[in-house]
Amino acid sequence: QVQLVESGGGLVQAGGSLRLSCAASGRTFSLYAMGWFRQAPGKERQIVATISGNGAMTYCADAVKGRFTISRDNAKNTVYLQLNNLKPEDTAVYYCAAGVLALAQKTDDYIYWGQGTQVTVSS
């Protein structure tokens, strides 16, 4: 069992930055691939970025490539999502998730989910 707790969301102006964190419980964190998803009101939950268990491989969705960066610190059982040059269309609830398939991009590929953190970008 893995419990995930996100933090770092908030209200920011367009062009601003945030860093989201996701802290995981348990001693097997490095065995899990981690993903960040987001869900805007009335829309489906979509992949933002993923990272393999050892951090060697990452994937970013085209909509955020060059602006968002995913990373992890296995010693701290934490995965991060750095959000730069934020746009109003980035407004959503951001979720982290843990799974066993490296660089998976579908919600069904992830086993454990956090409760989400709200990111709101004003224009």
Coordinates of N, CA and C in Angstrom, one line a residue:
Q1 N 0.8 -1.2 0.0 CA 0.0 0.0 0.0 C 0.9 1.2 0.0
V2 N 0.6 2.2 -0.9 CA 1.3 3.4 -1.0 C 0.3 4.6 -0.8
Q3 N 0.6 5.5 0.1 CA -0.2 6.7 0.2 C 0.5 7.9 -0.3
L4 N -0.2 8.7 -1.1 CA 0.4 9.8 -1.8 C -0.3 11.1 -1.3
V5 N 0.6 12.1 -1.0 CA 0.0 13.4 -0.5 C 0.7 14.5 -1.3
E6 N -0.1 15.2 -2.1 CA 0.4 16.4 -2.9 C 0.3 17.7 -2.1
S7 N 1.2 18.6 -2.5 CA 1.2 19.9 -1.9 C 1.9 20.8 -2.9
G8 N 1.7 22.1 -2.7 CA 2.4 23.1 -3.5 C 1.5 23.9 -4.5
G9 N 0.2 23.5 -4.6 CA -0.7 24.2 -5.5 C -1.0 25.6 -4.9
G10 N -1.7 26.4 -5.8 CA -2.1 27.7 -5.3 C -2.5 28.6 -6.5
L11 N -2.7 29.8 -6.2 CA -3.1 30.8 -7.2 C -1.9 31.6 -7.7
V12 N -1.7 31.7 -9.0 CA -0.5 32.4 -9.5 C -0.9 33.1 -10.8
Q13 N -0.2 34.2 -11.1 CA -0.5 34.9 -12.3 C 0.2 34.2 -13.5
A14 N -0.4 34.5 -14.7 CA 0.2 33.9 -15.9 C 1.6 34.3 -16.0
G15 N 2.5 33.4 -16.4 CA 3.9 33.6 -16.5 C 4.7 33.2 -15.2
G16 N 3.9 32.9 -14.2 CA 4.5 32.6 -12.9 C 4.9 31.1 -12.8
S17 N 5.4 30.7 -11.7 CA 5.9 29.4 -11.4 C 5.4 28.8 -10.1
L18 N 5.3 27.5 -10.1 CA 5.0 26.7 -8.9 C 5.8 25.5 -8.9
R19 N 6.0 24.9 -7.7 CA 6.6 23.6 -7.6 C 5.6 22.7 -6.8
L20 N 5.1 21.7 -7.4 CA 4.3 20.7 -6.8 C 5.1 19.6 -6.2
S21 N 4.8 19.1 -5.0 CA 5.4 18.0 -4.4 C 4.4 16.9 -4.1
C22 N 4.9 15.6 -4.2 CA 4.1 14.5 -3.9 C 4.9 13.6 -3.0
A23 N 4.5 13.5 -1.7 CA 5.2 12.7 -0.7 C 4.5 11.3 -0.6
A24 N 5.4 10.3 -0.7 CA 4.8 8.9 -0.7 C 5.2 8.2 0.6
S25 N 4.3 7.3 1.1 CA 4.6 6.5 2.3 C 5.3 5.2 1.8
G26 N 5.9 4.5 2.7 CA 6.4 3.1 2.3 C 7.9 3.2 2.0
R27 N 8.5 2.0 1.9 CA 9.9 1.8 1.7 C 10.2 1.3 0.3
T28 N 9.2 1.2 -0.6 CA 9.4 0.7 -1.9 C 9.2 1.8 -3.0
F29 N 9.3 3.0 -2.6 CA 9.0 4.1 -3.5 C 9.8 4.0 -4.8
S30 N 11.0 3.6 -4.8 CA 11.9 3.6 -6.0 C 11.4 2.5 -7.0
L31 N 10.6 1.6 -6.5 CA 10.1 0.6 -7.4 C 8.9 1.1 -8.3
Y32 N 8.4 2.2 -8.0 CA 7.2 2.7 -8.7 C 7.5 3.8 -9.7
A33 N 7.0 3.6 -10.8 CA 6.9 4.8 -11.8 C 5.9 5.8 -11.2
M34 N 6.2 7.0 -11.4 CA 5.3 8.1 -10.9 C 4.8 8.9 -12.0
G35 N 3.6 9.4 -11.9 CA 3.0 10.3 -12.9 C 2.3 11.4 -12.3
W36 N 2.2 12.5 -13.0 CA 1.4 13.7 -12.7 C 0.3 13.8 -13.7
F37 N -0.9 13.9 -13.3 CA -2.1 14.1 -14.1 C -2.7 15.4 -13.7
R38 N -3.6 15.9 -14.6 CA -4.4 17.1 -14.2 C -5.8 16.9 -14.8
Q39 N -6.7 17.6 -14.1 CA -8.1 17.5 -14.5 C -8.8 18.9 -14.3
A40 N -9.2 19.4 -15.4 CA -9.9 20.7 -15.4 C -11.4 20.5 -15.3
P41 N -12.2 21.4 -14.8 CA -13.6 21.2 -14.7 C -14.2 20.8 -16.0
G42 N -15.0 19.7 -15.9 CA -15.7 19.3 -17.1 C -14.9 18.5 -18.1
K43 N -13.6 18.2 -17.7 CA -12.7 17.5 -18.7 C -12.2 16.3 -18.0
E44 N -11.7 15.4 -18.9 CA -11.1 14.1 -18.4 C -9.8 14.4 -17.8
R45 N -9.4 13.5 -16.9 CA -8.0 13.5 -16.3 C -7.0 13.2 -17.4
Q46 N -6.0 14.0 -17.5 CA -5.0 13.8 -18.6 C -3.6 13.8 -18.0
I47 N -2.7 13.0 -18.7 CA -1.3 12.9 -18.3 C -0.6 14.3 -18.5
V48 N 0.2 14.6 -17.5 CA 1.1 15.8 -17.6 C 2.5 15.3 -17.8
A49 N 3.0 14.4 -16.9 CA 4.4 14.0 -17.0 C 4.5 12.7 -16.2
T50 N 5.5 11.9 -16.6 CA 5.8 10.7 -15.9 C 7.3 10.5 -15.7
I51 N 7.7 9.7 -14.8 CA 9.1 9.4 -14.5 C 9.3 8.0 -14.0
S52 N 10.3 7.4 -14.5 CA 10.6 6.0 -14.1 C 11.1 5.9 -12.7
G53 N 11.1 4.7 -12.2 CA 11.4 4.4 -10.8 C 12.8 5.0 -10.3
N54 N 13.8 4.8 -11.2 CA 15.1 5.4 -10.9 C 15.4 6.8 -11.4
G55 N 14.4 7.4 -12.0 CA 14.5 8.7 -12.5 C 15.2 8.9 -13.8
A56 N 15.6 7.8 -14.4 CA 16.4 7.9 -15.6 C 15.6 8.3 -16.9
M57 N 14.3 8.0 -16.8 CA 13.4 8.2 -18.0 C 12.3 9.1 -17.6
T58 N 12.0 10.1 -18.4 CA 10.9 11.0 -18.2 C 10.1 11.2 -19.5
Y59 N 8.8 11.6 -19.3 CA 8.0 12.0 -20.4 C 7.2 13.2 -20.0
C60 N 7.0 14.1 -20.9 CA 6.1 15.3 -20.7 C 5.2 15.4 -21.9
A61 N 3.9 15.7 -21.6 CA 2.9 15.9 -22.6 C 3.3 17.1 -23.5
D62 N 2.9 17.1 -24.7 CA 3.2 18.2 -25.6 C 2.8 19.5 -25.1
A63 N 1.6 19.6 -24.4 CA 1.1 20.8 -23.9 C 1.9 21.5 -22.9
V64 N 2.8 20.8 -22.2 CA 3.6 21.3 -21.2 C 5.1 21.2 -21.4
K65 N 5.5 20.6 -22.5 CA 6.9 20.3 -22.8 C 7.6 21.7 -22.9
G66 N 8.8 21.7 -22.2 CA 9.5 23.0 -22.2 C 9.2 23.9 -21.1
R67 N 8.0 23.7 -20.5 CA 7.6 24.5 -19.3 C 7.6 23.8 -18.0
F68 N 7.2 22.5 -18.0 CA 7.1 21.7 -16.8 C 8.2 20.7 -16.8
T69 N 8.7 20.4 -15.6 CA 9.7 19.4 -15.4 C 9.4 18.4 -14.3
I70 N 9.5 17.2 -14.5 CA 9.2 16.2 -13.5 C 10.6 15.7 -12.9
S71 N 10.6 15.4 -11.6 CA 11.8 14.9 -11.0 C 11.4 14.1 -9.8
R72 N 12.4 13.4 -9.2 CA 12.1 12.6 -8.0 C 13.3 12.5 -7.2
D73 N 13.1 12.4 -5.9 CA 14.2 12.2 -4.9 C 13.8 10.9 -4.1
N74 N 14.4 9.8 -4.5 CA 14.0 8.5 -3.9 C 14.4 8.5 -2.4
A75 N 15.4 9.2 -2.0 CA 15.8 9.2 -0.6 C 14.8 9.9 0.3
K76 N 14.0 10.8 -0.4 CA 12.9 11.5 0.4 C 11.5 11.0 0.0
N77 N 11.5 10.0 -0.8 CA 10.1 9.4 -1.2 C 9.2 10.5 -1.8
T78 N 9.8 11.3 -2.6 CA 9.1 12.5 -3.1 C 9.3 12.6 -4.6
V79 N 8.2 13.0 -5.3 CA 8.3 13.3 -6.7 C 7.8 14.8 -6.8
Y80 N 8.4 15.5 -7.8 CA 8.2 16.9 -7.9 C 7.7 17.2 -9.4
L81 N 7.0 18.3 -9.5 CA 6.6 18.8 -10.8 C 6.8 20.3 -10.7
Q82 N 7.8 20.8 -11.5 CA 8.1 22.2 -11.6 C 7.3 22.8 -12.7
L83 N 6.5 23.8 -12.4 CA 5.7 24.4 -13.4 C 6.2 25.8 -13.7
N84 N 6.7 26.1 -14.9 CA 7.1 27.4 -15.2 C 6.3 28.0 -16.3
N85 N 6.3 29.3 -16.5 CA 5.6 30.0 -17.5 C 4.2 29.5 -17.6
L86 N 3.5 29.6 -16.5 CA 2.1 29.1 -16.4 C 1.2 29.9 -17.2
K87 N 0.2 29.2 -17.8 CA -0.8 29.8 -18.6 C -2.2 29.5 -18.0
P88 N -3.2 30.4 -18.2 CA -4.5 30.1 -17.7 C -5.1 28.7 -18.0
E89 N -4.7 28.2 -19.1 CA -5.2 26.8 -19.5 C -4.5 25.7 -18.7
D90 N -3.6 26.1 -17.9 CA -3.0 25.1 -17.0 C -3.8 24.9 -15.7
T91 N -4.8 25.8 -15.5 CA -5.7 25.7 -14.3 C -6.3 24.3 -14.3
A92 N -6.2 23.6 -13.1 CA -6.7 22.3 -13.0 C -6.4 21.8 -11.6
V93 N -6.9 20.7 -11.2 CA -6.5 19.9 -10.0 C -5.4 19.0 -10.5
Y94 N -4.3 19.0 -9.9 CA -3.1 18.2 -10.3 C -3.0 17.0 -9.3
Y95 N -2.9 15.8 -9.9 CA -2.8 14.6 -9.1 C -1.5 13.9 -9.4
C96 N -0.9 13.3 -8.3 CA 0.2 12.4 -8.6 C -0.3 10.9 -8.4
A97 N 0.4 10.0 -9.1 CA 0.0 8.6 -9.1 C 1.2 7.7 -9.2
A98 N 1.0 6.5 -8.6 CA 2.1 5.5 -8.6 C 1.7 4.3 -9.4
G99 N 2.5 3.8 -10.2 CA 2.2 2.5 -10.9 C 3.5 1.7 -11.2
V100 N 3.3 0.6 -11.9 CA 4.5 -0.3 -12.1 C 5.0 -0.3 -13.5
L101 N 4.3 0.4 -14.4 CA 4.6 0.5 -15.8 C 5.4 1.8 -16.1
A102 N 6.6 1.7 -16.5 CA 7.4 2.9 -16.7 C 6.8 3.8 -17.8
L103 N 6.7 5.1 -17.5 CA 6.3 6.1 -18.5 C 4.8 5.8 -19.0
A104 N 4.0 5.2 -18.2 CA 2.6 5.0 -18.6 C 1.9 6.3 -18.6
Q105 N 0.9 6.4 -19.5 CA 0.3 7.6 -19.8 C -1.2 7.6 -19.6
K106 N -1.7 6.4 -19.2 CA -3.2 6.2 -19.0 C -3.5 6.1 -17.5
T107 N -4.6 6.7 -17.1 CA -5.0 6.6 -15.7 C -5.1 5.2 -15.2
D108 N -5.6 4.3 -16.1 CA -5.8 2.9 -15.7 C -4.5 2.2 -15.4
D109 N -3.3 2.7 -15.8 CA -2.0 2.1 -15.6 C -1.5 2.4 -14.2
Y110 N -2.2 3.3 -13.5 CA -1.7 3.7 -12.2 C -2.6 3.1 -11.1
I111 N -1.9 2.7 -10.0 CA -2.5 1.9 -8.9 C -3.0 2.9 -7.8
Y112 N -2.1 3.7 -7.4 CA -2.3 4.6 -6.2 C -2.4 6.1 -6.6
W113 N -3.3 6.8 -6.0 CA -3.5 8.2 -6.3 C -3.5 9.1 -5.1
G114 N -3.0 10.3 -5.3 CA -3.2 11.3 -4.2 C -4.5 12.0 -4.3
Q115 N -4.8 12.9 -3.4 CA -6.1 13.6 -3.3 C -6.1 14.8 -4.2
G116 N -5.0 15.2 -4.8 CA -5.0 16.3 -5.7 C -4.7 17.7 -5.0
T117 N -4.1 18.6 -5.8 CA -3.8 19.9 -5.3 C -4.3 20.9 -6.5
Q118 N -4.9 22.0 -6.1 CA -5.5 22.9 -7.1 C -4.4 23.9 -7.5
V119 N -4.3 24.1 -8.8 CA -3.5 25.1 -9.4 C -4.4 26.0 -10.2
T120 N -4.4 27.3 -9.9 CA -5.2 28.3 -10.6 C -4.3 29.3 -11.2
V121 N -4.4 29.6 -12.4 CA -3.6 30.6 -13.1 C -4.5 31.7 -13.6
S122 N -4.2 32.9 -13.1 CA -5.0 34.0 -13.6 C -4.4 34.8 -14.7
S123 N -5.2 35.3 -15.6 CA -4.6 36.0 -16.8 C -4.4 37.5 -16.5

